[in-house]
Coordinates of C-alpha atoms in Angstrom, one line a residue:
X16 CA 15.0 67.8 -105.9
X17 CA 18.5 66.5 -104.8
X18 CA 19.5 64.9 -108.2
X19 CA 18.3 66.8 -111.2
X20 CA 18.1 64.9 -114.5
X21 CA 18.9 66.7 -117.7
X22 CA 16.6 65.1 -120.2
X23 CA 18.1 64.1 -123.5
X24 CA 21.6 63.6 -122.0
X25 CA 23.5 61.2 -119.8
X26 CA 24.2 64.0 -117.3
X27 CA 22.7 64.8 -114.0
X28 CA 23.5 67.6 -111.6
X29 CA 22.9 68.3 -107.9
X30 CA 21.1 71.4 -106.9
X31 CA 22.1 73.1 -103.6
X32 CA 20.1 76.1 -102.5
X33 CA 21.0 78.9 -100.1
X34 CA 18.5 81.2 -98.4
X35 CA 18.9 85.0 -98.2
X36 CA 21.2 84.6 -95.2
X37 CA 23.5 82.1 -96.9
X38 CA 22.2 79.1 -95.0
X39 CA 21.4 76.0 -96.9
X40 CA 17.7 75.6 -97.4
X41 CA 15.8 72.9 -95.6
X42 CA 16.3 69.6 -97.4
X43 CA 19.5 70.5 -99.3
X44 CA 21.9 69.8 -96.4
X45 CA 21.5 66.2 -97.4
X46 CA 22.4 67.1 -100.9
X47 CA 25.7 68.8 -100.0
X48 CA 26.5 65.8 -97.9
X49 CA 25.7 63.5 -100.8
X50 CA 28.1 65.5 -103.0
X51 CA 30.8 65.1 -100.3
X52 CA 30.2 61.4 -100.2
X53 CA 30.4 61.1 -104.0
X54 CA 33.7 63.0 -104.1
X55 CA 35.1 60.7 -101.4
X56 CA 34.0 57.4 -103.0
X57 CA 33.7 57.9 -106.8
X58 CA 36.5 58.6 -109.4
X59 CA 35.4 62.2 -110.0
X60 CA 38.0 64.1 -112.0
X61 CA 36.3 67.5 -112.6
X62 CA 33.8 69.4 -110.5
X63 CA 31.7 72.1 -112.2
X64 CA 30.0 74.7 -110.0
X65 CA 27.5 76.9 -111.8
X66 CA 25.6 79.9 -110.7
X67 CA 22.6 81.7 -112.2
X68 CA 21.9 85.4 -112.3
X69 CA 19.3 88.0 -111.3
X70 CA 15.6 87.3 -110.9
X71 CA 16.2 83.6 -110.3
X72 CA 13.9 81.5 -108.1
X73 CA 14.5 77.7 -107.8
X74 CA 12.3 76.8 -110.7
X75 CA 14.0 79.3 -113.1
X76 CA 17.4 78.2 -111.8
X77 CA 16.6 74.6 -112.6
X78 CA 15.5 75.5 -116.1
X79 CA 18.7 77.6 -116.6
X80 CA 21.0 74.8 -115.4
X81 CA 19.3 72.1 -117.5
X82 CA 19.6 74.2 -120.6
X83 CA 23.2 75.1 -120.0
X84 CA 24.3 71.5 -119.1
X85 CA 22.3 70.1 -122.1
X86 CA 24.3 72.4 -124.4
X87 CA 27.5 71.4 -122.7
X88 CA 26.6 67.7 -123.1
X89 CA 25.8 68.2 -126.8
X90 CA 29.4 69.3 -127.5
X91 CA 30.5 65.8 -128.4
X92 CA 33.6 66.9 -130.3
X93 CA 34.9 68.8 -127.3
X94 CA 34.1 66.1 -124.9
X95 CA 35.9 63.5 -127.1
X96 CA 38.9 65.7 -127.2
X97 CA 39.0 66.0 -123.4
X98 CA 38.6 62.2 -123.1
X99 CA 41.5 61.7 -125.5
X100 CA 43.7 63.8 -123.3
X101 CA 42.2 62.6 -120.0
X102 CA 40.7 59.1 -120.5
X103 CA 39.6 59.0 -116.9
X104 CA 37.4 62.1 -117.3
X105 CA 34.4 61.9 -115.0
X106 CA 32.6 65.2 -114.2
X107 CA 30.4 66.1 -111.3
X108 CA 27.9 68.9 -111.9
X109 CA 26.6 71.1 -109.1
X110 CA 24.1 74.0 -109.5
X111 CA 24.3 76.6 -106.7
X112 CA 21.1 78.5 -106.1
X113 CA 20.9 81.8 -104.3
X114 CA 17.7 83.8 -104.0
X115 CA 18.0 86.6 -106.5
X116 CA 14.4 87.5 -107.2
X117 CA 14.0 90.7 -105.2
X118 CA 10.3 91.1 -105.2
X119 CA 6.9 89.5 -105.9
X120 CA 6.3 89.6 -109.7
X121 CA 2.6 89.5 -109.1
X122 CA 2.8 92.6 -106.9
X123 CA 4.8 94.6 -109.4
X124 CA 2.8 93.8 -112.4
X125 CA -0.6 94.2 -110.7
X126 CA -2.8 97.0 -112.0
X127 CA -3.3 99.4 -109.1
X128 CA -6.8 100.7 -108.3
X129 CA -7.9 103.4 -105.9
X130 CA -9.6 100.9 -103.7
X131 CA -6.4 98.9 -103.1
X132 CA -6.8 97.2 -99.7
X133 CA -4.6 97.9 -96.7
X134 CA -3.5 94.3 -96.6
X135 CA -2.4 94.2 -100.3
X136 CA -0.5 97.4 -99.9
X137 CA 1.2 96.2 -96.8
X138 CA 2.2 93.0 -98.5
X139 CA 3.8 94.9 -101.3
X140 CA 5.5 97.2 -98.8
X141 CA 6.9 94.1 -97.0
X142 CA 8.1 92.6 -100.3
X143 CA 10.0 95.7 -101.2
X144 CA 11.4 96.2 -97.7
X145 CA 12.8 92.7 -97.7
X146 CA 14.7 93.4 -100.9
X147 CA 15.9 96.9 -99.9
X148 CA 16.4 97.0 -96.1
X149 CA 14.2 95.1 -93.7
X150 CA 13.6 98.0 -91.3
X151 CA 10.6 99.9 -90.0
X152 CA 12.2 103.1 -91.4
X153 CA 12.2 101.6 -94.8
X154 CA 8.6 100.5 -94.5
X155 CA 7.5 104.0 -93.5
X156 CA 9.3 105.5 -96.5
X157 CA 7.7 102.9 -98.8
X158 CA 4.3 103.7 -97.4
X159 CA 4.7 107.3 -98.3
X160 CA 5.7 106.3 -101.9
X161 CA 2.9 103.8 -102.3
X162 CA 0.3 106.3 -100.9
X163 CA 1.5 109.0 -103.4
X164 CA 1.5 106.5 -106.2
X165 CA -2.2 105.8 -105.6
X166 CA -3.2 109.5 -105.0
X167 CA -1.6 110.8 -108.2
X168 CA -3.5 109.7 -111.3
X169 CA -0.6 110.6 -113.6
X170 CA 3.1 111.2 -113.0
X171 CA 3.9 114.8 -112.1
X172 CA 6.7 116.7 -113.8
X173 CA 8.9 116.7 -110.7
X174 CA 8.9 114.5 -107.6
X175 CA 6.6 115.7 -104.8
X176 CA 8.6 116.7 -101.8
X177 CA 7.4 113.9 -99.6
X178 CA 8.3 111.3 -102.2
X179 CA 11.7 112.8 -102.7
X180 CA 12.4 112.7 -99.0
X181 CA 11.2 109.1 -98.9
X182 CA 13.6 108.2 -101.7
X183 CA 16.4 109.7 -99.7
X184 CA 15.5 107.6 -96.7
X185 CA 15.4 104.4 -98.9
X186 CA 18.9 105.2 -100.3
X187 CA 20.3 105.8 -96.8
X188 CA 18.8 102.6 -95.4
X189 CA 19.9 100.5 -98.4
X190 CA 23.4 101.8 -98.1
X191 CA 23.8 100.8 -94.4
X192 CA 26.1 97.9 -94.6
X193 CA 27.7 96.7 -91.3
X194 CA 31.4 96.9 -90.9
X195 CA 31.5 93.1 -90.8
X196 CA 29.7 92.9 -94.1
X197 CA 31.8 95.6 -95.7
X198 CA 35.1 94.4 -94.4
X199 CA 36.6 94.3 -97.9
X200 CA 35.2 97.7 -99.0
X201 CA 32.4 96.5 -101.3
X202 CA 30.5 99.7 -100.7
X203 CA 33.4 101.8 -101.9
X204 CA 33.8 99.9 -105.2
X205 CA 30.0 99.2 -105.8
X206 CA 28.5 102.5 -104.6
X207 CA 24.8 103.3 -104.3
X208 CA 24.8 106.9 -105.2
X209 CA 21.6 107.8 -107.1
X210 CA 20.1 111.2 -107.2
X211 CA 16.3 110.8 -106.7
X212 CA 15.2 113.6 -109.0
X213 CA 17.6 112.5 -111.7
X214 CA 16.4 109.0 -111.5
X215 CA 12.8 110.1 -111.7
X216 CA 13.4 112.3 -114.7
X217 CA 15.0 109.5 -116.6
X218 CA 12.1 107.2 -115.6
X219 CA 9.7 109.7 -117.1
X220 CA 11.7 109.6 -120.3
X221 CA 11.3 105.9 -120.6
X222 CA 7.8 106.3 -121.9
X223 CA 9.1 108.1 -125.0
X224 CA 12.3 106.1 -125.3
X225 CA 10.5 102.8 -125.1
X226 CA 12.9 101.5 -122.4
X227 CA 12.1 100.5 -118.9
X228 CA 15.1 98.7 -117.4
X229 CA 13.2 95.4 -117.3
X230 CA 10.7 96.5 -114.7
X231 CA 7.7 97.6 -116.6
X232 CA 6.5 97.6 -120.1
X233 CA 6.0 101.4 -120.4
X234 CA 5.8 104.2 -117.9
X235 CA 2.4 105.7 -118.0
X236 CA 1.4 106.2 -114.4
X237 CA 2.5 107.7 -111.1
X238 CA 2.6 104.2 -109.8
X239 CA 5.2 103.0 -112.2
X240 CA 7.2 106.2 -112.1
X241 CA 7.3 106.6 -108.3
X242 CA 8.3 102.9 -107.9
X243 CA 11.2 103.2 -110.3
X244 CA 13.9 104.0 -107.7
X245 CA 12.9 101.3 -105.2
X246 CA 13.2 98.8 -108.1
X247 CA 16.6 100.1 -109.0
X248 CA 17.7 99.9 -105.3
X249 CA 16.4 96.3 -105.2
X250 CA 18.5 95.5 -108.3
X251 CA 21.6 96.9 -106.5
X252 CA 20.9 94.9 -103.4
X253 CA 20.8 91.7 -105.3
X254 CA 24.3 92.4 -106.5
X255 CA 25.3 92.7 -102.9
X256 CA 23.5 89.5 -102.0
X257 CA 25.4 87.6 -104.7
X258 CA 28.7 88.9 -103.4
X259 CA 27.8 88.2 -99.7
X260 CA 26.6 84.7 -100.1
X261 CA 29.3 83.8 -102.6
X262 CA 32.2 84.9 -100.5
X263 CA 30.9 83.1 -97.4
X264 CA 28.6 80.1 -98.1
X265 CA 29.9 79.6 -101.6
X266 CA 33.5 79.8 -100.6
X267 CA 33.1 77.5 -97.6
X268 CA 31.3 74.9 -99.8
X269 CA 34.1 75.1 -102.4
X270 CA 36.8 74.7 -99.8
X271 CA 35.0 71.8 -98.2
X272 CA 34.8 70.1 -101.6
X273 CA 38.5 70.7 -102.1
X274 CA 39.3 69.2 -98.7
X275 CA 37.3 66.1 -99.5
X276 CA 38.5 65.5 -103.1
X277 CA 41.7 63.9 -104.2
X278 CA 44.4 66.4 -105.1
X279 CA 44.0 65.6 -108.8
X280 CA 40.4 66.7 -108.9
X281 CA 40.0 69.9 -110.9
X282 CA 37.4 72.6 -110.1
X283 CA 35.7 74.8 -112.6
X284 CA 33.3 77.7 -111.9
X285 CA 30.8 79.3 -114.3
X286 CA 28.5 82.2 -113.7
X287 CA 26.0 84.1 -115.7
X288 CA 24.9 87.8 -115.1
X289 CA 24.9 88.4 -111.3
X290 CA 26.0 84.7 -111.0
X291 CA 29.4 86.0 -112.2
X292 CA 29.6 88.0 -108.9
X293 CA 28.6 84.8 -107.0
X294 CA 31.2 82.7 -108.8
X295 CA 34.0 85.3 -108.4
X296 CA 33.2 85.7 -104.7
X297 CA 33.2 82.0 -104.2
X298 CA 36.8 81.9 -105.5
X299 CA 37.9 85.0 -103.6
X300 CA 36.4 84.5 -100.2
X301 CA 36.4 87.5 -97.8
X302 CA 39.1 89.3 -95.8
X303 CA 38.7 86.9 -92.9
X304 CA 38.4 83.7 -94.8
X305 CA 40.0 83.4 -98.2
X306 CA 42.5 80.5 -98.3
X307 CA 41.4 77.8 -100.7
X308 CA 43.1 74.4 -100.5
X309 CA 44.4 75.0 -104.0
X310 CA 43.6 77.3 -107.0
X311 CA 40.5 76.4 -109.1
X312 CA 41.2 75.4 -112.6
X313 CA 39.0 77.7 -114.6
X314 CA 36.6 80.6 -114.2
X315 CA 34.0 81.4 -116.9
X316 CA 32.0 84.6 -116.6
X317 CA 29.2 84.7 -119.2
X318 CA 27.6 88.2 -119.8
X319 CA 28.9 89.3 -116.4
X320 CA 26.8 91.9 -114.6
X321 CA 29.7 93.1 -112.5
X322 CA 32.1 96.0 -112.9
X323 CA 34.7 95.9 -115.7
X324 CA 37.2 97.0 -113.1
X325 CA 36.4 94.2 -110.6
X326 CA 39.8 92.5 -111.2
X327 CA 42.0 95.5 -111.7
X328 CA 44.8 96.5 -109.3
X329 CA 43.5 100.1 -109.6
X330 CA 40.1 101.5 -110.4
X331 CA 40.1 104.7 -112.5
X332 CA 37.6 107.4 -111.5
X333 CA 37.6 106.1 -107.8
X334 CA 40.9 107.4 -106.4
X335 CA 42.6 104.2 -107.6
X336 CA 40.8 101.8 -105.3
X337 CA 41.6 98.2 -105.8
X338 CA 39.1 96.1 -107.7
X339 CA 37.0 94.0 -105.4
X340 CA 38.1 90.7 -106.9
X341 CA 41.7 91.6 -107.6
X342 CA 42.8 89.1 -105.0
X343 CA 41.9 86.4 -107.4
X344 CA 44.6 87.7 -109.7
X345 CA 47.1 88.7 -107.0
X346 CA 46.9 85.4 -105.2
X347 CA 46.7 83.3 -108.4
X348 CA 43.5 81.7 -107.4
X349 CA 42.7 80.5 -110.9
X350 CA 45.4 78.1 -112.2
X351 CA 43.9 78.0 -115.8
X352 CA 42.2 80.6 -117.9
X353 CA 39.6 83.2 -116.9
X354 CA 37.1 83.6 -119.8
X355 CA 34.5 86.3 -120.2
X356 CA 32.0 87.0 -123.0
X357 CA 30.7 90.3 -124.4
X358 CA 27.8 91.0 -126.7
X359 CA 26.6 94.3 -128.1
X360 CA 23.1 92.7 -128.2
X361 CA 22.9 92.4 -124.4
X362 CA 20.7 95.3 -123.4
X363 CA 20.6 94.3 -119.7
X364 CA 24.3 94.7 -119.2
X365 CA 24.8 97.5 -121.7
X366 CA 22.0 99.7 -120.4
X367 CA 20.4 98.6 -117.2
X368 CA 23.6 97.6 -115.4
X369 CA 25.2 101.1 -115.6
X370 CA 22.0 102.6 -114.3
X371 CA 21.6 100.4 -111.3
X372 CA 25.4 100.4 -110.8
X373 CA 25.5 104.1 -110.0
X374 CA 25.9 106.5 -112.9
X375 CA 25.6 105.2 -116.5
X376 CA 22.6 106.8 -118.3
X377 CA 21.4 108.7 -115.3
X378 CA 24.6 110.8 -115.3
X379 CA 24.3 111.4 -119.0
X380 CA 27.5 109.5 -119.6
X381 CA 28.3 108.7 -123.3
X382 CA 29.2 105.0 -123.0
X383 CA 31.2 103.7 -125.9
X384 CA 30.0 100.1 -126.5
X385 CA 33.2 99.1 -128.5
X386 CA 35.2 97.1 -126.0
X387 CA 38.4 97.9 -127.9
X388 CA 38.0 101.7 -127.9
X389 CA 39.1 103.8 -124.9
X390 CA 38.2 105.7 -122.9
X391 CA 36.4 103.1 -120.8
X392 CA 33.6 104.2 -118.5
X393 CA 33.5 104.5 -114.7
X394 CA 30.5 102.1 -114.5
X395 CA 30.0 99.3 -117.0
X396 CA 29.6 95.6 -117.0
X397 CA 32.0 92.8 -118.0
X398 CA 29.3 91.5 -120.3
X399 CA 29.8 94.7 -122.3
X400 CA 33.5 95.7 -121.9
X401 CA 35.2 92.5 -120.6
X402 CA 37.6 92.6 -117.7
X403 CA 39.8 95.7 -117.8
X404 CA 42.4 97.4 -115.7
X405 CA 46.0 97.3 -114.6
X406 CA 48.3 94.3 -113.6
X407 CA 46.2 92.0 -115.7
X408 CA 47.3 89.7 -118.6
X409 CA 44.3 90.3 -120.9
X410 CA 43.8 89.0 -124.4
X411 CA 40.8 90.3 -126.5
X412 CA 39.7 87.9 -129.2
X413 CA 36.5 86.9 -131.0
X414 CA 34.6 83.9 -129.9
X415 CA 35.4 81.2 -132.4
X416 CA 33.2 78.9 -134.5
X417 CA 33.0 75.3 -133.5
X418 CA 35.5 74.1 -136.2
X419 CA 38.3 76.2 -134.7
X420 CA 40.3 75.5 -131.6
X421 CA 41.3 77.8 -128.8
X422 CA 44.7 77.7 -127.2
X423 CA 43.9 79.2 -123.8
X424 CA 46.9 79.7 -121.6
X425 CA 47.1 79.3 -117.8
X426 CA 46.5 82.5 -115.7
X427 CA 45.5 84.7 -118.6
X428 CA 42.2 86.5 -119.1
X429 CA 40.4 86.1 -122.3
X430 CA 37.6 88.6 -123.3
X431 CA 35.6 86.9 -126.0
X432 CA 33.7 89.3 -128.3
X433 CA 30.6 87.1 -128.8
X434 CA 28.0 89.3 -130.5
X435 CA 27.9 86.9 -133.5
X436 CA 26.6 84.1 -131.2
X437 CA 25.0 85.8 -128.2
X438 CA 22.3 87.1 -130.3
X439 CA 18.6 86.5 -130.7
X440 CA 16.8 88.7 -133.3
X441 CA 13.5 88.0 -131.5
X442 CA 14.8 89.2 -128.1
X443 CA 12.9 92.1 -126.4
X444 CA 14.5 95.5 -126.2
X445 CA 14.8 95.5 -122.4
X446 CA 16.9 92.4 -121.9
X447 CA 18.2 92.0 -125.4
X448 CA 20.2 88.8 -125.7
X449 CA 21.4 88.8 -122.1
X450 CA 20.1 85.2 -121.5
X451 CA 21.1 83.7 -124.8
X452 CA 23.8 81.6 -123.3
X453 CA 22.8 78.1 -124.4
X454 CA 24.8 78.3 -127.7
X455 CA 27.2 75.6 -128.7
X456 CA 29.9 78.1 -129.4
X457 CA 29.8 79.2 -125.7
X458 CA 30.0 75.6 -124.6
X459 CA 33.0 75.1 -127.0
X460 CA 34.8 78.0 -125.2
X461 CA 33.9 76.6 -121.7
X462 CA 35.2 73.1 -122.6
X463 CA 38.4 74.7 -124.0
X464 CA 38.9 76.5 -120.7
X465 CA 38.7 73.2 -118.9
X466 CA 41.9 72.1 -120.7
X467 CA 43.8 75.3 -119.8
X468 CA 45.3 73.9 -116.7

């Protein structure tokens, strides 16, 4: 597993995996040391750190990275341009894996029968608890929900009292972030503030609206309906995990690479979906540990599932809180350009992200999907609206076809309207084109960002 070969190209990459606590997984410590050795002995000029998004186990991360790197390698014109400007160009590719699959797929998709065994129910309770809050209180609340899901043949019109109370317990347990973990105020800028009955009513509507936030095909039973909120909470917790591992383990790894590399080596970070949180957190660090050796050279956020206000000096709707990643801007941690993509065909960011984020559809908010048209919403993803806010040098442009050149400038933010390219007419309604990121036009923009500093 240390060295991953990208078939059909001359490129390889190193895969480094972190566990849920941010520790390097068994066997990958040697990989990170190998990368350090390469940086100290080989003429590397550019280091690329890439991060996958939600629902990614190691095998899916490997598939994701190989497809992305293959697309980058196929951009021969862009690579030749870089080599003309920098004849010594010699990249090192590193894929960073963080566990972002919050539950057992088999457990969620299994058909539930009334003779479900105690062992199988307990296993699913344990799976959910680990992704929400690994406490006995959480397990008891989940047991109430699972029991009700089995007892009710069909979803009732309103939540039973015992299920509603169990929901409240889950929300409370999931929101308990220690002072150390929340030192930078993540819980203030990324609130978990869902009303159980409102969530439930909207889940019931999914059956007629043919939309299920990526968790089920249709909502037909009490089982699917009652488990809707725990699944949303798991979604929210994975956002928190991306942030937490990125700003600690990711940051420490990046800093170690910078300390080892020559001063001329450039660093580029790329993230997709929740991986944009991981990549941003890796650059930002946390309040106690945030000083990089030098700024990174580019940051690319493809269909980012993080708040459009994340980089803003002030967050509207929230008493003018500072965006969680504003330090990246204020401390000039990116020497080159910050690039984001938006696509109106990305259902996951357009619809599911606002729901799990806090308000979105559940609050009945009328979200304008035109990134150029104010007012902008309280909750929305960068993959839909781009980076927005105050004290930011933002340029909104269309993603360009391959025959045209970008002129990305240092320390500017470019929101690329990419609907023409991030689009798959065969994509399902739930995810839309969220994962359509292996397009040559995207690679063209990424390579152009490499030359921005």
